[in-house]
Coordinates of C-alpha atoms in Angstrom, one line a residue:
M1 CA 104.2 139.0 35.5
Q2 CA 105.4 135.8 35.1
I3 CA 103.3 133.3 37.6
F4 CA 104.0 130.2 35.6
I5 CA 107.1 128.7 34.4
S6 CA 108.9 126.8 32.3
A7 CA 112.4 125.5 32.7
T8 CA 113.6 126.8 29.6
T9 CA 112.9 130.2 31.0
L10 CA 115.4 129.2 34.9
L11 CA 118.5 130.8 34.1
V12 CA 117.3 133.9 33.9
L13 CA 115.1 134.1 36.8
A14 CA 116.3 134.0 40.9
T15 CA 115.9 129.9 42.0
N16 CA 115.8 130.9 45.9
Y17 CA 111.8 130.7 47.8
D18 CA 110.9 131.2 51.1
Y19 CA 108.5 127.5 50.3
I20 CA 108.5 124.8 48.6
I21 CA 105.5 123.1 47.2
V22 CA 105.5 120.0 45.9
G23 CA 101.9 119.2 44.3
G24 CA 99.6 121.8 42.6
G25 CA 96.3 120.1 42.7
T26 CA 93.3 120.4 46.7
G27 CA 96.3 120.9 49.4
G28 CA 98.5 122.3 47.7
L29 CA 97.2 125.4 44.9
A30 CA 95.7 125.8 48.1
V31 CA 98.8 126.1 50.9
A32 CA 100.9 128.8 48.4
H33 CA 97.8 130.6 48.1
R34 CA 98.0 131.6 52.2
L35 CA 101.4 131.9 51.7
A36 CA 101.7 133.8 49.0
E37 CA 98.9 135.9 50.6
D38 CA 100.9 137.1 53.6
G39 CA 102.7 139.7 51.3
R40 CA 106.3 138.5 52.9
N41 CA 106.6 135.1 51.7
S42 CA 108.1 133.8 48.1
V43 CA 106.5 130.1 46.8
A44 CA 107.0 128.5 44.0
V45 CA 104.3 125.6 42.9
I46 CA 105.9 123.1 41.7
E47 CA 103.6 121.1 38.8
A48 CA 103.7 117.6 36.5
G49 CA 99.9 118.8 34.8
G50 CA 99.5 122.4 33.6
F51 CA 95.2 124.2 32.9
Y52 CA 92.9 121.4 33.0
Q53 CA 91.6 123.8 29.8
E54 CA 94.5 123.2 27.6
S55 CA 92.5 119.8 27.5
G56 CA 89.8 121.3 26.5
N57 CA 85.8 122.1 28.2
F58 CA 87.0 118.5 29.7
S59 CA 87.1 120.3 33.2
V60 CA 85.7 122.3 33.1
I61 CA 81.6 121.4 32.3
P62 CA 81.3 120.4 35.4
A63 CA 80.4 116.5 36.4
Y64 CA 82.1 116.2 32.9
G65 CA 86.0 115.3 34.5
E66 CA 83.5 112.8 36.7
A67 CA 84.5 110.2 33.5
A68 CA 87.8 110.4 34.7
F69 CA 86.1 107.5 37.7
T70 CA 83.5 105.9 35.6
S71 CA 86.0 102.3 34.6
I72 CA 89.2 101.2 35.9
S73 CA 89.6 98.7 34.0
P74 CA 93.3 99.2 32.9
D75 CA 92.4 99.2 29.0
A76 CA 90.7 103.3 30.2
I77 CA 93.6 105.4 30.4
N78 CA 94.0 105.2 26.8
E79 CA 90.8 105.2 25.8
S80 CA 89.6 107.9 27.8
P81 CA 89.3 111.8 26.9
E82 CA 90.7 113.1 30.4
R83 CA 94.0 110.5 29.8
D84 CA 95.7 113.9 29.4
L85 CA 95.1 115.0 32.8
T86 CA 95.2 111.9 34.9
W87 CA 98.5 110.1 36.4
P88 CA 98.0 106.6 34.6
F89 CA 98.4 104.1 37.9
V90 CA 97.7 101.1 37.7
T91 CA 97.5 99.0 40.6
V92 CA 99.1 95.6 41.6
P93 CA 97.4 92.8 41.7
Q94 CA 94.6 92.7 44.1
A95 CA 94.0 89.5 45.8
S96 CA 90.2 90.1 46.7
A97 CA 90.1 90.2 42.3
G98 CA 91.0 86.8 41.7
G99 CA 94.8 88.9 41.4
A100 CA 93.5 91.7 38.7
Q101 CA 94.9 94.5 38.1
F102 CA 93.1 98.3 38.1
R103 CA 93.4 101.4 36.8
Y104 CA 93.6 104.2 39.7
A105 CA 93.0 107.8 38.9
R106 CA 94.6 110.6 39.9
G107 CA 94.5 114.6 38.9
K108 CA 98.0 115.4 36.5
T109 CA 97.0 118.9 36.7
L110 CA 96.6 122.1 38.4
G111 CA 93.5 121.8 40.8
G112 CA 94.4 117.9 41.2
T113 CA 91.9 115.8 41.7
S114 CA 89.9 118.1 42.7
A115 CA 89.6 119.4 38.8
L116 CA 88.5 115.9 37.8
N117 CA 86.3 114.0 41.5
S118 CA 81.9 114.5 41.7
Q119 CA 82.1 117.9 42.7
N120 CA 80.4 116.8 46.0
Y121 CA 80.9 119.0 49.0
Q122 CA 79.8 118.0 52.4
R123 CA 81.5 118.0 55.3
P124 CA 81.9 115.0 57.5
P125 CA 79.8 114.6 61.4
V126 CA 81.4 116.2 65.0
G127 CA 82.2 112.7 65.7
Y128 CA 85.2 112.3 63.5
H129 CA 87.4 114.5 64.6
K130 CA 86.3 113.9 67.9
V131 CA 88.5 110.7 66.6
W132 CA 90.6 112.5 64.4
A133 CA 92.0 115.2 67.8
E134 CA 92.2 111.7 69.9
Q135 CA 94.5 110.0 67.6
V136 CA 96.9 113.0 67.2
G137 CA 96.9 114.0 70.4
D138 CA 95.6 117.7 69.7
P139 CA 92.2 119.3 70.4
S140 CA 93.1 122.2 67.6
Y141 CA 91.5 118.7 65.5
E142 CA 88.2 119.3 66.8
W143 CA 85.1 119.8 65.1
S144 CA 85.1 123.2 67.2
N145 CA 88.3 124.5 66.4
M146 CA 88.2 122.8 63.0
F147 CA 84.9 124.7 61.9
R148 CA 86.3 128.0 61.2
Y149 CA 88.5 126.3 58.7
Y150 CA 85.8 124.4 56.1
Q151 CA 84.4 128.2 56.8
K152 CA 87.9 129.8 55.1
S153 CA 87.7 128.2 52.7
T154 CA 84.2 129.0 50.6
N155 CA 82.6 130.5 49.5
L156 CA 77.9 129.4 48.6
T157 CA 75.5 131.1 46.9
Q158 CA 72.4 129.9 48.8
L159 CA 69.9 127.7 46.4
T160 CA 66.2 130.4 46.5
H161 CA 64.6 129.3 43.5
L162 CA 64.3 127.6 40.2
R163 CA 63.9 123.4 41.8
A164 CA 60.6 122.2 42.5
K165 CA 59.5 121.7 45.5
N166 CA 59.8 117.8 45.7
A167 CA 63.7 118.6 44.8
S168 CA 64.9 121.7 47.1
F169 CA 65.6 121.9 50.9
P170 CA 65.6 123.1 53.7
P171 CA 67.9 126.6 53.8
N172 CA 71.5 126.2 55.1
N173 CA 72.9 127.9 58.4
L174 CA 76.6 129.8 57.1
A175 CA 76.2 133.7 57.6
G176 CA 79.6 134.2 57.7
E177 CA 80.8 132.0 54.6
T178 CA 81.1 134.6 51.5
S179 CA 85.6 135.5 51.4
G180 CA 86.9 132.3 51.1
P181 CA 87.9 131.8 47.5
L182 CA 85.9 128.3 47.2
Q183 CA 82.5 128.7 45.5
I184 CA 80.0 125.9 45.9
S185 CA 76.7 126.1 45.9
Y186 CA 72.9 123.8 44.9
G187 CA 73.1 123.3 41.5
T188 CA 69.7 124.6 39.8
W189 CA 68.6 121.5 37.9
A190 CA 68.3 118.4 39.5
T191 CA 67.7 114.4 38.6
P192 CA 64.4 113.2 39.2
I193 CA 65.3 109.3 40.2
A194 CA 66.6 111.8 43.5
S195 CA 62.4 112.4 44.4
W196 CA 62.0 108.7 44.1
I197 CA 64.3 106.6 45.5
Q198 CA 63.5 110.1 48.7
R199 CA 60.4 108.5 48.9
A200 CA 61.8 105.4 49.3
F201 CA 64.8 106.0 52.3
R202 CA 61.7 107.9 53.9
E203 CA 59.3 104.9 53.6
L204 CA 62.4 102.4 54.4
G205 CA 64.0 104.8 58.0
V206 CA 66.1 107.0 56.6
A207 CA 65.1 110.1 56.9
D208 CA 65.6 113.6 56.1
A209 CA 69.3 115.0 56.5
P210 CA 68.7 119.5 57.7
S211 CA 71.8 119.9 56.5
Q212 CA 75.7 117.5 55.2
I213 CA 77.9 120.8 55.9
N214 CA 77.2 121.2 59.4
G215 CA 79.0 118.9 61.4
A216 CA 76.6 116.1 60.7
I217 CA 75.9 114.1 57.8
L218 CA 72.9 110.7 58.7
G219 CA 70.1 110.7 56.4
A220 CA 69.1 112.3 52.4
Q221 CA 69.6 115.1 51.5
Y222 CA 71.3 117.5 48.3
N223 CA 74.5 118.5 48.5
P224 CA 76.7 121.1 47.5
V225 CA 79.3 121.0 44.9
T226 CA 81.5 122.6 43.8
Q227 CA 80.3 124.3 41.4
N228 CA 80.7 128.4 40.3
Y229 CA 76.8 129.5 40.4
D230 CA 77.2 132.9 38.1
T231 CA 79.1 130.8 34.9
Q232 CA 78.0 127.2 35.7
T233 CA 81.5 126.3 36.1
R234 CA 83.9 123.1 37.8
E235 CA 85.1 125.1 41.0
S236 CA 88.0 122.7 41.8
S237 CA 91.5 124.7 43.2
Q238 CA 92.9 126.3 40.2
T239 CA 89.8 128.3 39.3
S240 CA 89.8 129.7 43.1
Y241 CA 93.3 130.1 45.7
L242 CA 95.8 130.1 42.5
D243 CA 92.8 132.3 40.2
A244 CA 92.8 134.2 43.6
S245 CA 96.7 135.0 43.4
F246 CA 97.1 135.6 39.7
K247 CA 93.9 138.3 40.2
H248 CA 95.7 140.3 43.4
G249 CA 98.7 140.4 41.2
R250 CA 100.9 137.6 43.5
T251 CA 104.8 137.9 41.7
N252 CA 105.7 136.0 45.1
L253 CA 104.0 133.3 44.2
K254 CA 106.3 130.7 40.9
V255 CA 104.0 128.2 39.1
Y256 CA 106.9 125.7 37.3
K257 CA 104.0 123.6 35.1
H258 CA 105.1 120.4 33.2
S259 CA 108.0 119.8 36.0
L260 CA 108.1 117.1 38.9
A261 CA 109.8 116.7 41.2
Q262 CA 112.4 114.6 42.0
K263 CA 114.2 114.3 45.2
V264 CA 113.9 116.6 49.1
I265 CA 117.2 117.3 49.5
F266 CA 118.1 117.1 52.5
N267 CA 122.0 118.0 54.3
S268 CA 123.4 117.4 57.2
K269 CA 120.8 118.7 59.5
K270 CA 118.4 116.6 58.6
E271 CA 116.7 119.9 56.6
A272 CA 114.6 120.1 54.5
V273 CA 116.6 123.1 52.0
G274 CA 115.7 122.2 48.2
V275 CA 114.7 120.3 45.4
A276 CA 115.8 118.9 42.6
V277 CA 113.3 118.9 39.9
Q278 CA 113.0 117.5 35.9
G279 CA 111.1 119.5 33.4
L280 CA 109.1 117.9 31.8
E281 CA 108.8 119.0 28.1
S282 CA 112.4 120.2 28.0
G283 CA 113.8 117.7 30.2
H284 CA 116.2 120.1 31.9
P285 CA 116.6 119.2 35.4
F286 CA 117.2 121.8 38.5
V287 CA 117.1 122.3 41.8
L288 CA 115.0 124.8 43.7
S289 CA 115.9 126.0 47.4
A290 CA 114.0 126.8 49.9
D291 CA 115.1 129.1 52.4
K292 CA 112.5 128.2 55.0
E293 CA 110.2 125.0 54.1
V294 CA 109.3 122.4 51.8
I295 CA 105.7 120.5 51.4
V296 CA 104.9 118.3 50.4
S297 CA 101.0 117.9 48.9
A298 CA 101.4 115.4 45.2
G299 CA 98.9 112.8 47.1
A300 CA 97.5 110.0 49.1
F301 CA 100.5 107.9 45.8
Q302 CA 103.3 109.5 45.2
S303 CA 103.7 111.9 48.8
P304 CA 105.2 108.7 50.4
Q305 CA 106.7 108.2 46.8
L306 CA 108.4 111.5 46.8
L307 CA 109.3 110.9 50.9
M308 CA 111.4 107.3 50.1
V309 CA 113.1 108.9 46.9
S310 CA 114.1 110.9 49.0
G311 CA 115.5 108.8 51.9
V312 CA 112.8 109.0 54.1
G313 CA 110.8 105.9 54.7
P314 CA 111.3 101.8 55.7
K315 CA 115.2 101.3 56.1
A316 CA 115.0 97.9 54.2
T317 CA 112.7 99.7 51.8
L318 CA 115.4 101.9 50.6
Q319 CA 118.1 99.7 51.0
K320 CA 116.9 97.7 48.8
H321 CA 116.6 100.7 45.8
N322 CA 120.1 101.5 47.0
I323 CA 118.7 104.7 48.5
P324 CA 120.9 106.5 51.5
V325 CA 118.6 107.0 54.7
V326 CA 118.0 110.3 55.7
A327 CA 114.9 109.1 57.8
D328 CA 114.0 105.3 59.0
R329 CA 110.3 105.9 59.0
P330 CA 108.2 102.9 58.6
G331 CA 104.5 104.2 58.4
V332 CA 105.1 106.2 55.0
G333 CA 103.3 104.9 52.0
R334 CA 101.7 102.4 55.0
N335 CA 97.6 102.2 56.3
L336 CA 96.7 103.5 52.5
Q337 CA 92.7 104.1 53.0
D338 CA 89.3 103.5 50.3
H339 CA 85.6 103.3 50.5
T340 CA 84.6 100.0 48.9
I341 CA 81.2 100.5 46.4
F342 CA 79.3 98.7 44.7
N343 CA 76.4 99.1 42.3
V344 CA 72.4 98.3 41.5
A345 CA 71.2 99.7 38.9
Q346 CA 67.5 98.6 36.7
E347 CA 66.2 100.9 34.0
V348 CA 62.7 104.2 34.9
N349 CA 60.7 105.5 32.6
V350 CA 61.9 109.1 34.2
Q351 CA 65.0 110.4 32.7
T352 CA 68.3 110.1 33.9
Y353 CA 71.3 110.8 30.9
T354 CA 71.4 113.9 30.7
G355 CA 74.9 116.7 29.3
L356 CA 75.7 117.3 32.9
A357 CA 75.4 113.8 35.0
G358 CA 75.9 113.6 38.3
D359 CA 75.4 112.2 41.4
H360 CA 74.3 115.0 43.9
F361 CA 71.5 113.5 45.7
L362 CA 73.1 111.6 48.9
A363 CA 72.7 110.0 52.1
W364 CA 74.2 108.2 54.8
E365 CA 73.1 105.3 57.6
N366 CA 74.5 103.7 60.0
L367 CA 73.1 99.6 59.2
P368 CA 69.6 99.1 60.5
A369 CA 69.2 96.2 63.2
K370 CA 67.5 93.3 60.6
Y371 CA 70.5 93.2 58.4
R372 CA 73.2 92.5 60.5
T373 CA 72.5 89.1 62.4
A374 CA 75.1 87.7 60.8
F375 CA 78.1 89.8 61.6
T376 CA 80.1 87.7 64.3
A377 CA 81.3 89.6 67.6
Q378 CA 85.2 91.0 66.0
T379 CA 82.3 93.1 62.9
K380 CA 80.3 94.0 66.1
A381 CA 84.0 95.2 68.2
D382 CA 85.3 96.8 65.1
L383 CA 82.2 98.7 64.4
A384 CA 81.9 100.0 67.4
Q385 CA 85.1 101.7 67.4
Y386 CA 83.6 104.4 65.8
P387 CA 81.3 107.7 67.7
A388 CA 77.3 107.0 66.7
D389 CA 76.7 109.9 64.2
W390 CA 79.7 108.7 61.6
P391 CA 77.6 106.7 59.3
E392 CA 79.1 103.3 57.7
V393 CA 77.4 103.5 54.9
E394 CA 76.5 106.1 52.1
Y395 CA 74.3 105.9 49.4
I396 CA 75.2 107.8 46.3
V397 CA 72.7 108.4 44.2
A398 CA 74.2 108.2 40.6
S399 CA 72.7 109.7 36.8
A400 CA 73.9 108.1 33.7
P401 CA 73.8 105.5 30.5
F402 CA 73.5 102.1 31.0
G403 CA 77.2 100.9 28.4
A404 CA 77.9 104.3 28.0
A405 CA 81.9 103.9 28.8
E406 CA 81.9 108.0 28.3
F407 CA 79.8 110.9 28.8
S408 CA 78.5 111.5 25.4
T409 CA 75.4 110.9 23.4
P410 CA 74.5 107.4 23.0
K411 CA 72.8 106.3 19.3
D412 CA 70.0 104.3 21.6
P413 CA 70.4 105.0 26.0
K414 CA 67.9 103.5 28.0
N415 CA 67.2 105.9 31.3
I416 CA 69.3 103.8 33.8
F417 CA 69.7 104.2 38.1
Y418 CA 72.5 103.9 39.4
F419 CA 72.5 102.9 43.1
T420 CA 76.1 103.3 44.6
P421 CA 77.0 102.1 47.8
C422 CA 79.4 103.5 49.6
L423 CA 81.4 101.4 52.5
N424 CA 82.1 104.6 55.6
R425 CA 83.9 102.6 58.3
P426 CA 86.7 100.6 56.5
Q427 CA 89.3 98.3 57.9
S428 CA 90.7 96.9 55.5
R429 CA 94.8 98.7 54.5
G430 CA 96.9 99.0 51.5
N431 CA 100.6 100.5 51.0
I432 CA 102.5 102.5 48.1
A433 CA 105.5 101.3 47.6
I434 CA 108.2 102.0 45.2
S435 CA 110.0 100.5 42.1
S436 CA 112.9 102.4 41.6
S437 CA 114.8 105.0 42.9
N438 CA 113.2 107.2 39.8
M439 CA 110.4 109.4 40.9
R440 CA 109.7 108.9 37.0
D441 CA 108.6 104.7 37.6
Q442 CA 105.6 104.2 38.7
P443 CA 104.3 103.4 42.4
L444 CA 103.2 100.5 44.0
I445 CA 99.3 100.8 44.4
N446 CA 98.4 98.1 46.9
P447 CA 94.6 99.2 47.9
N448 CA 94.2 95.3 49.8
L449 CA 90.7 96.2 49.7
L450 CA 87.9 94.0 51.1
S451 CA 91.2 92.7 52.8
T452 CA 88.8 92.1 56.6
K453 CA 85.9 89.7 57.9
T454 CA 84.0 92.9 58.8
D455 CA 83.7 94.8 55.7
E456 CA 83.4 91.2 53.6
Q457 CA 80.2 91.1 55.8
V458 CA 79.1 94.7 55.7
L459 CA 79.5 94.6 51.8
V460 CA 77.6 92.1 51.9
A461 CA 74.7 93.3 54.5
T462 CA 74.7 97.0 52.2
F463 CA 74.1 94.7 50.0
R464 CA 71.3 92.8 51.6
R465 CA 69.9 97.0 52.0
T466 CA 70.4 98.2 48.6
R467 CA 67.7 95.3 47.1
D468 CA 65.4 96.1 49.8
F469 CA 66.0 100.1 48.4
F470 CA 64.8 98.3 45.1
N471 CA 61.5 96.4 46.5
A472 CA 60.3 99.7 48.8
K473 CA 56.3 100.7 48.2
S474 CA 56.9 104.0 47.2
F475 CA 59.8 103.3 44.8
K476 CA 58.0 100.2 42.1
P477 CA 56.1 102.7 40.6
V478 CA 58.8 103.7 38.7
L479 CA 61.0 100.5 38.4
I480 CA 60.8 99.3 34.3
G481 CA 61.4 95.5 33.8
E482 CA 63.8 92.7 36.2
E483 CA 66.7 94.8 37.9
L484 CA 70.4 94.5 35.3
L485 CA 73.2 95.0 38.1
P486 CA 74.0 92.5 39.4
G487 CA 71.5 91.3 37.7
K488 CA 69.5 88.0 39.4
E489 CA 70.6 85.6 37.9
N490 CA 73.7 86.5 38.7
V491 CA 73.0 86.8 42.5
P492 CA 69.6 85.1 43.1
L493 CA 67.4 86.7 45.6
D494 CA 68.3 83.5 47.8
A495 CA 72.1 84.0 47.2
T496 CA 73.2 82.4 50.5
D497 CA 75.5 85.7 52.1
E498 CA 78.3 83.4 50.7
E499 CA 77.4 83.8 47.2
I500 CA 77.0 87.7 47.5
L501 CA 80.4 87.8 48.5
T502 CA 82.2 86.1 46.0
Y503 CA 80.1 88.3 43.1
L504 CA 80.7 91.0 44.8
K505 CA 84.6 90.1 45.2
A506 CA 84.9 89.2 41.3
S507 CA 82.4 91.4 39.1
N508 CA 80.8 94.0 41.1
S509 CA 83.0 96.1 43.8
G510 CA 85.8 99.3 43.0
W511 CA 86.5 101.8 45.2
S512 CA 85.2 105.7 45.5
W513 CA 88.7 107.6 44.4
H514 CA 88.8 109.0 48.1
A515 CA 93.5 107.2 49.0
S516 CA 94.7 108.8 51.2
C517 CA 96.5 108.1 54.9
T518 CA 99.2 107.0 53.5
C519 CA 102.0 109.4 55.1
K520 CA 98.6 109.8 57.9
M521 CA 98.7 111.8 61.5
G522 CA 99.5 110.7 64.6
R523 CA 101.5 111.0 67.9
R524 CA 105.4 111.1 68.2
D525 CA 104.8 107.3 70.0
D526 CA 103.6 105.7 67.7
P527 CA 105.9 103.8 65.1
M528 CA 103.6 103.6 62.3
A529 CA 103.0 107.8 62.7
V530 CA 104.8 109.8 59.4
V531 CA 104.0 113.2 60.8
D532 CA 102.7 114.9 63.9
S533 CA 99.8 117.1 64.2
E534 CA 100.8 120.6 62.2
A535 CA 102.0 117.9 59.5
R536 CA 106.0 118.2 60.3
V537 CA 107.1 114.7 59.0
Y538 CA 109.0 112.6 62.0
G539 CA 112.8 112.9 62.0
V540 CA 113.6 115.6 59.7
S541 CA 112.7 119.1 59.9
R542 CA 111.5 122.2 57.6
L543 CA 109.6 119.2 55.4
R544 CA 105.6 118.9 56.3
V545 CA 103.4 116.5 54.4
V546 CA 100.1 118.9 54.0
D547 CA 96.7 116.2 51.8
A548 CA 94.6 113.7 51.8
S549 CA 97.8 111.3 53.0
S550 CA 98.6 112.9 56.1
F551 CA 94.5 112.4 57.1
A552 CA 95.7 110.6 61.0
V553 CA 92.1 108.6 59.4
L554 CA 89.4 109.2 56.3
S555 CA 86.5 110.7 56.4
P556 CA 83.4 109.4 56.0
G557 CA 81.5 110.5 52.4
H558 CA 83.8 113.3 49.8
P559 CA 86.8 114.5 52.0
Q560 CA 87.8 116.8 49.5
S561 CA 85.7 119.9 51.7
V562 CA 88.9 118.0 54.6
V563 CA 91.7 118.2 52.1
Y564 CA 91.3 122.5 52.2
A565 CA 90.1 122.6 55.4
L566 CA 93.4 120.8 56.8
A567 CA 95.5 122.6 54.0
E568 CA 94.2 126.5 56.2
K569 CA 94.5 125.3 58.8
I570 CA 98.5 124.2 58.7
S571 CA 99.0 127.3 56.1
E572 CA 97.7 129.1 59.5
D573 CA 100.1 127.4 62.0
I574 CA 103.4 127.8 58.6
L575 CA 102.3 131.8 58.6
K576 CA 102.4 131.4 63.6
G577 CA 105.7 130.0 63.4
R578 CA 104.0 126.2 64.7

């Protein structure tokens, strides 16, 4: 059986398939597995990368691959151990950071960014799906209807032993979540600092959360991770969905690895009928024909890029690059959303650095009243648009060595506690543009974070809240010395809001690597919507987008669970002829 194909073998293989999927990442491989599972369909996946195992154990060992996201310096592209597994993306100059440019890592491998992320598996609250359903005019996106797709994708192993009492958690009522391809579990280890910060959370009013995967996330708790409990190795869409197809011997699924989709091909009826591809190793161009549909799952940057170079996007942009206009869709590449983060760090007297560094203790809250006194009427109105169960802030409890660029053992490591707040109701919007008509040329990536007064005010309030956690009486026994990051010399205790904001924007803010919504889902009468509620691209036919770019709105927390659930839903829609 031949499931993986290189461009040099194309002359002896059929190049017509029922479905062609562009991108073998988180969503793409899930869709490929479900369409091939049906048995009646032939499916091809086009992926620019290969197996991440070809580059060693970087994405196999839990949390090792997370080093891909420890630096936003452009220099990290060539210095980091995962450079062969990521796209070398760099942003355009960012106004909020004085014109600086930054690296933005994205997976270039089978499994996509699921092969490199923090592995946190958390589901959004009920209110998130209510907003999604309202924005797209489709009740099938309500939590009560989407929950089964979350369940369908996963296989949860409950942890019943090995964890100390102060590092345990209530069991989840997840009967039936044992048949999905994606293994999720709770780690058999817990960073010691988590039980200490949990005390600080409780002291300052952040209660324990019963679960973070059953539709409510406010509070603090250990959360599941995409990890195989038996082997203690990372789970990705490759090790789950793709491997499941491989184990079942599905010869109707073919994967074209190390191949770059160059353009979606349309006929005179504006139907997607194929994809022009280039072999990255051979240099050979070739065409794959789609008898039914083309499904784009190339991620939040390259899905809109591929649409635009194929003639679907803002008319002015297409004409600028001499691209024939197939469909004038002004929303393609717009509406980029991400979560702003920053870090506070201090030395502690418990071990924080291990070979399995990670951040699997999380908390969410809406900021208490004392931190909201400086909010303007506009900020209050912006935040009031969200359901009460949609948190304003996430707190990530991290464990890594201070000053280490990689997950390798420094000579004299200090035990440093990294506390990473994350804004979960972002108002700022960025965009993706194209630099040419060629997919080999990097898209123009503009996250545009902290471009609204609301985001700035929430950032400052969250910083003040964070320092209060460090000053909690119950947390004091574990602290050593003074704050290391940002340090009182950079941000004095009596700093004004403006001084705090200036420092954070210049030196200590970034993103959560959760880029989304650049081919956003919406109603037909929304001029900025790119796809409908069944992920079909407006203005053309036989073309869908299924990945984080087609979210209606970015979820609070970590979006990989939403990508898997969306892929399950749209796969079902396709198989049912919708």
